[in-house]
Amino acid sequence: MDIGLPSSGNDAPREACGIVGAYLPGSVGVEAAEVAFFGIFALQHRGQESAGIAVGDGRALRSYTNVGLVSQVFRQEDIDRLPGHVAIGHTRYSTTGSSSPLNAQPILSASPTIEIALAHNGNVINAVAQRDKLLEETGAAFKTTTDSEVIAHLLAWSPEQTWEGRAAHLHRRLEGAYSLVIATKDALVAMRDPHGVRPLCLGRYGAGWVVASESAALDHVGAQFLREIDAGETVVIDRSGLRSIPCSVPDARRAHCVFEPIYFARPDSVLEGRLAHGSRERMGQMLARRYPVEADIVIPVPDSGTPAAVGYAKESGIPLEFGLIKNRYVGRTFIEPTQHFRELGVRNKFNPLPEMLTGKRVVLVDDSIVRGTTTPRVIGLLRSGGAREVHLRVCAPPIRHPCHFGVDMATESEFVASGRTVDEVRDTVGADSLAYLTVEQLHEAVSGDSSGAGYCDACFTGRYPIPVQLQLDKFALERPIAQAD
């Protein structure tokens, strides 16, 4: 990933969120909030702005949220104050609405007929219109500036009183991406949009159940991965057991985000039946077959480029070395760097190993390039460490279009590949050579089908599964509040 710096903002695409839900009857012997905590802890890579947990104990819902990393938000006493057999958890990166305590999730919504807590991963592209319509229809009070609250109110204030009806009502009203976990005082509901853009999976925990954005979170809490929740499917878990409600939009185009296997998901997660690590290795093998180069060593941009670098090295026979050491404890900081530390730039994140690099021809493997602000600095680090040549190989095809379904990337004009040929990008980043996988090669590596059927690749092709405005505003829901002031 073309990683950004603390002084210049993060250049990487940012995922929307990680979500977890647990239904654990008393016989399991573990509090649902504890499972939710360790689940979102395992999904910290999907969002670092805020975290929260909501629980139901059969009588009422209660929640706790705050800004910060999961380990910063929760102490043991916070978990102890959240007893109950139903819990949902959320860790957030904002794609609609600003980063603030107000917008931390789970979101609570109460109507005359039901109270729910909701956690959302994705992005709804018609949220403004739906909020305005809800205000006219119900008078529901909006306390946040997120599309997630629109979803929560649509469910709580739905004219339908069954989960079959609520799900169908939601699918009719919303456009965009939404994987959801929902808690009532005594039930857990999981839901995926009809396109299946963002991931969601189901696991068994003794006599209970766990759902999560990624199967790796199930592993971390000791749940057995059963399957992925299907596009458009709703799963309801209560004292009667588990029941599945099939998608009410049978003709919806399946559009699983192809950036999940490229970068977002943990390498130990299963996506569409395939381990992400294996998909990334195959991307590296494809790069080596299609874009070989004479070199002495293969080096990944850690950590996201490592599986592909392994694949490149295996296929090419060129030794794999770790010529860049990553500071694995770099997180969010609110300390403003001085000019001295701004000039140090990428060394805040990486440090080269001259003993590995001196005089070597290097193949540098990365998962993607977005704005292209950091890749030149990484290549500069390798050259300062003694590399004689740097040949860049990138898994993701050139990114030229923004994502509107839960990934905060950049605007079209900010992408380094916009309006540039591959050779021009190569000159911009300072590599001796540059090669990307094509869209077809990427799909072949991910699914074995070069057509890309069932995946969304709009960030490369501009072919969106749902019609969208050319530029959507992540702060659009805040405008009416600002104008009212």
PDB file of C-alpha atoms in Angstrom, residues 57-194:
ATOM      1  CA  ASP A  57     -29.751  -8.374  28.548  1.00  0.00           C
ATOM      2  CA  GLY A  58     -33.353  -9.352  27.798  1.00  0.00           C
ATOM      3  CA  ARG A  59     -34.754  -6.240  29.451  1.00  0.00           C
ATOM      4  CA  ALA A  60     -32.946  -3.249  27.938  1.00  0.00           C
ATOM      5  CA  LEU A  61     -30.124  -2.051  25.679  1.00  0.00           C
ATOM      6  CA  ARG A  62     -27.076  -0.181  26.954  1.00  0.00           C
ATOM      7  CA  SER A  63     -23.943   0.983  25.136  1.00  0.00           C
ATOM      8  CA  TYR A  64     -20.523   2.546  25.563  1.00  0.00           C
ATOM      9  CA  THR A  65     -18.586   4.374  22.818  1.00  0.00           C
ATOM     10  CA  ASN A  66     -15.631   6.739  22.570  1.00  0.00           C
ATOM     11  CA  VAL A  67     -12.958   7.955  20.179  1.00  0.00           C
ATOM     12  CA  GLY A  68      -9.640   6.135  19.927  1.00  0.00           C
ATOM     13  CA  LEU A  69      -8.332   2.642  19.357  1.00  0.00           C
ATOM     14  CA  VAL A  70     -10.235  -0.314  20.819  1.00  0.00           C
ATOM     15  CA  SER A  71      -7.607  -0.841  23.533  1.00  0.00           C
ATOM     16  CA  GLN A  72      -7.780   2.860  24.450  1.00  0.00           C
ATOM     17  CA  VAL A  73     -11.567   3.101  24.580  1.00  0.00           C
ATOM     18  CA  PHE A  74     -12.257   0.092  26.818  1.00  0.00           C
ATOM     19  CA  ARG A  75     -11.031  -0.869  30.258  1.00  0.00           C
ATOM     20  CA  GLN A  76     -12.072  -3.997  32.120  1.00  0.00           C
ATOM     21  CA  GLU A  77     -14.532  -2.027  34.227  1.00  0.00           C
ATOM     22  CA  ASP A  78     -16.234  -0.759  31.060  1.00  0.00           C
ATOM     23  CA  ILE A  79     -16.825  -4.330  29.874  1.00  0.00           C
ATOM     24  CA  ASP A  80     -18.011  -5.333  33.355  1.00  0.00           C
ATOM     25  CA  ARG A  81     -20.688  -2.637  33.140  1.00  0.00           C
ATOM     26  CA  LEU A  82     -22.092  -4.228  29.954  1.00  0.00           C
ATOM     27  CA  PRO A  83     -23.658  -7.546  31.032  1.00  0.00           C
ATOM     28  CA  GLY A  84     -25.958  -9.312  28.624  1.00  0.00           C
ATOM     29  CA  HIS A  85     -26.268 -12.237  26.228  1.00  0.00           C
ATOM     30  CA  VAL A  86     -26.477 -10.075  23.065  1.00  0.00           C
ATOM     31  CA  ALA A  87     -23.668  -7.708  22.024  1.00  0.00           C
ATOM     32  CA  ILE A  88     -22.514  -5.830  18.950  1.00  0.00           C
ATOM     33  CA  GLY A  89     -19.193  -4.040  18.507  1.00  0.00           C
ATOM     34  CA  HIS A  90     -17.831  -1.487  16.067  1.00  0.00           C
ATOM     35  CA  THR A  91     -14.494   0.099  15.184  1.00  0.00           C
ATOM     36  CA  ARG A  92     -14.768   3.060  12.833  1.00  0.00           C
ATOM     37  CA  TYR A  93     -13.126   4.898  10.021  1.00  0.00           C
ATOM     38  CA  SER A  94     -15.451   7.625   8.781  1.00  0.00           C
ATOM     39  CA  THR A  95     -16.656   7.527   5.172  1.00  0.00           C
ATOM     40  CA  THR A  96     -19.818   9.543   5.833  1.00  0.00           C
ATOM     41  CA  GLY A  97     -19.755  12.088   8.630  1.00  0.00           C
ATOM     42  CA  SER A  98     -16.737  13.475  10.440  1.00  0.00           C
ATOM     43  CA  SER A  99     -14.601  11.757  13.032  1.00  0.00           C
ATOM     44  CA  SER A 100     -16.105  12.791  16.376  1.00  0.00           C
ATOM     45  CA  PRO A 101     -17.482  11.249  19.585  1.00  0.00           C
ATOM     46  CA  LEU A 102     -20.959  12.091  18.299  1.00  0.00           C
ATOM     47  CA  ASN A 103     -20.558   9.731  15.353  1.00  0.00           C
ATOM     48  CA  ALA A 104     -19.068   6.775  17.229  1.00  0.00           C
ATOM     49  CA  GLN A 105     -21.051   3.550  16.884  1.00  0.00           C
ATOM     50  CA  PRO A 106     -23.121   1.507  17.696  1.00  0.00           C
ATOM     51  CA  ILE A 107     -26.039   3.844  16.938  1.00  0.00           C
ATOM     52  CA  LEU A 108     -29.189   3.613  19.062  1.00  0.00           C
ATOM     53  CA  SER A 109     -32.668   4.120  17.614  1.00  0.00           C
ATOM     54  CA  ALA A 110     -36.026   3.750  19.349  1.00  0.00           C
ATOM     55  CA  SER A 111     -39.512   3.890  17.875  1.00  0.00           C
ATOM     56  CA  PRO A 112     -42.857   3.186  19.549  1.00  0.00           C
ATOM     57  CA  THR A 113     -42.506  -0.481  18.556  1.00  0.00           C
ATOM     58  CA  ILE A 114     -38.800  -1.394  18.923  1.00  0.00           C
ATOM     59  CA  GLU A 115     -35.421  -0.225  20.224  1.00  0.00           C
ATOM     60  CA  ILE A 116     -32.265  -1.275  18.389  1.00  0.00           C
ATOM     61  CA  ALA A 117     -28.527  -0.709  18.421  1.00  0.00           C
ATOM     62  CA  LEU A 118     -26.807  -0.848  15.035  1.00  0.00           C
ATOM     63  CA  ALA A 119     -23.224  -1.092  13.751  1.00  0.00           C
ATOM     64  CA  HIS A 120     -22.538  -0.509  10.067  1.00  0.00           C
ATOM     65  CA  ASN A 121     -19.741  -1.187   7.605  1.00  0.00           C
ATOM     66  CA  GLY A 122     -20.135   0.433   4.202  1.00  0.00           C
ATOM     67  CA  ASN A 123     -21.532   3.619   2.686  1.00  0.00           C
ATOM     68  CA  VAL A 124     -25.065   4.557   1.616  1.00  0.00           C
ATOM     69  CA  ILE A 125     -25.091   6.853  -1.396  1.00  0.00           C
ATOM     70  CA  ASN A 126     -28.689   8.098  -1.041  1.00  0.00           C
ATOM     71  CA  ALA A 127     -28.493   8.818   2.701  1.00  0.00           C
ATOM     72  CA  VAL A 128     -29.356  12.528   2.420  1.00  0.00           C
ATOM     73  CA  ALA A 129     -32.576  11.861   0.493  1.00  0.00           C
ATOM     74  CA  GLN A 130     -33.553   9.065   2.863  1.00  0.00           C
ATOM     75  CA  ARG A 131     -32.931  11.204   5.933  1.00  0.00           C
ATOM     76  CA  ASP A 132     -35.126  13.974   4.553  1.00  0.00           C
ATOM     77  CA  LYS A 133     -37.847  11.440   3.761  1.00  0.00           C
ATOM     78  CA  LEU A 134     -37.625   9.926   7.265  1.00  0.00           C
ATOM     79  CA  LEU A 135     -38.001  13.357   8.852  1.00  0.00           C
ATOM     80  CA  GLU A 136     -41.188  13.892   6.856  1.00  0.00           C
ATOM     81  CA  GLU A 137     -42.579  10.418   7.536  1.00  0.00           C
ATOM     82  CA  THR A 138     -41.698   9.863  11.195  1.00  0.00           C
ATOM     83  CA  GLY A 139     -40.126  12.917  12.788  1.00  0.00           C
ATOM     84  CA  ALA A 140     -37.298  10.667  14.027  1.00  0.00           C
ATOM     85  CA  ALA A 141     -34.630  12.666  15.857  1.00  0.00           C
ATOM     86  CA  PHE A 142     -31.175  12.616  14.257  1.00  0.00           C
ATOM     87  CA  LYS A 143     -28.286  13.043  16.689  1.00  0.00           C
ATOM     88  CA  THR A 144     -25.355  12.182  14.387  1.00  0.00           C
ATOM     89  CA  THR A 145     -24.204  13.094  10.886  1.00  0.00           C
ATOM     90  CA  THR A 146     -23.789   9.540   9.622  1.00  0.00           C
ATOM     91  CA  ASP A 147     -25.552   7.386   7.069  1.00  0.00           C
ATOM     92  CA  SER A 148     -25.538   4.663   9.738  1.00  0.00           C
ATOM     93  CA  GLU A 149     -28.144   6.558  11.769  1.00  0.00           C
ATOM     94  CA  VAL A 150     -30.319   6.774   8.663  1.00  0.00           C
ATOM     95  CA  ILE A 151     -30.165   2.969   8.424  1.00  0.00           C
ATOM     96  CA  ALA A 152     -30.962   2.550  12.127  1.00  0.00           C
ATOM     97  CA  HIS A 153     -34.028   4.796  11.901  1.00  0.00           C
ATOM     98  CA  LEU A 154     -35.216   3.094   8.712  1.00  0.00           C
ATOM     99  CA  LEU A 155     -35.211  -0.224  10.567  1.00  0.00           C
ATOM    100  CA  ALA A 156     -36.644   1.015  13.870  1.00  0.00           C
ATOM    101  CA  TRP A 157     -39.357   3.141  12.254  1.00  0.00           C
ATOM    102  CA  SER A 158     -40.166   0.661   9.489  1.00  0.00           C
ATOM    103  CA  PRO A 159     -43.887   0.154   8.824  1.00  0.00           C
ATOM    104  CA  GLU A 160     -43.101  -3.565   8.818  1.00  0.00           C
ATOM    105  CA  GLN A 161     -43.056  -5.404  12.152  1.00  0.00           C
ATOM    106  CA  THR A 162     -41.173  -8.580  11.186  1.00  0.00           C
ATOM    107  CA  TRP A 163     -37.494  -8.863  10.287  1.00  0.00           C
ATOM    108  CA  GLU A 164     -38.495 -10.242   6.885  1.00  0.00           C
ATOM    109  CA  GLY A 165     -40.489  -7.078   6.304  1.00  0.00           C
ATOM    110  CA  ARG A 166     -37.904  -4.718   7.780  1.00  0.00           C
ATOM    111  CA  ALA A 167     -35.133  -6.193   5.610  1.00  0.00           C
ATOM    112  CA  ALA A 168     -37.204  -5.947   2.430  1.00  0.00           C
ATOM    113  CA  HIS A 169     -38.189  -2.361   3.326  1.00  0.00           C
ATOM    114  CA  LEU A 170     -34.526  -1.436   3.875  1.00  0.00           C
ATOM    115  CA  HIS A 171     -33.386  -3.000   0.606  1.00  0.00           C
ATOM    116  CA  ARG A 172     -36.065  -1.058  -1.280  1.00  0.00           C
ATOM    117  CA  ARG A 173     -35.077   2.255   0.260  1.00  0.00           C
ATOM    118  CA  LEU A 174     -31.269   2.154   0.339  1.00  0.00           C
ATOM    119  CA  GLU A 175     -28.632   2.365  -2.383  1.00  0.00           C
ATOM    120  CA  GLY A 176     -25.040   1.504  -1.606  1.00  0.00           C
ATOM    121  CA  ALA A 177     -23.086  -0.796   0.682  1.00  0.00           C
ATOM    122  CA  TYR A 178     -24.174  -1.927   4.125  1.00  0.00           C
ATOM    123  CA  SER A 179     -23.125  -4.891   6.183  1.00  0.00           C
ATOM    124  CA  LEU A 180     -24.921  -4.605   9.525  1.00  0.00           C
ATOM    125  CA  VAL A 181     -25.085  -6.118  12.989  1.00  0.00           C
ATOM    126  CA  ILE A 182     -28.159  -5.160  15.009  1.00  0.00           C
ATOM    127  CA  ALA A 183     -28.948  -5.816  18.649  1.00  0.00           C
ATOM    128  CA  THR A 184     -32.341  -5.701  20.306  1.00  0.00           C
ATOM    129  CA  LYS A 185     -32.774  -6.343  24.012  1.00  0.00           C
ATOM    130  CA  ASP A 186     -32.987 -10.095  23.323  1.00  0.00           C
ATOM    131  CA  ALA A 187     -31.933 -10.827  19.714  1.00  0.00           C
ATOM    132  CA  LEU A 188     -29.032 -10.450  17.276  1.00  0.00           C
ATOM    133  CA  VAL A 189     -29.603  -9.642  13.611  1.00  0.00           C
ATOM    134  CA  ALA A 190     -26.987  -9.599  10.836  1.00  0.00           C
ATOM    135  CA  MET A 191     -27.687  -8.209   7.384  1.00  0.00           C
ATOM    136  CA  ARG A 192     -25.783  -7.744   4.125  1.00  0.00           C
ATOM    137  CA  ASP A 193     -26.821  -5.511   1.228  1.00  0.00           C
ATOM    138  CA  PRO A 194     -28.078  -7.203  -1.974  1.00  0.00           C
TER     139      PRO A 194
END
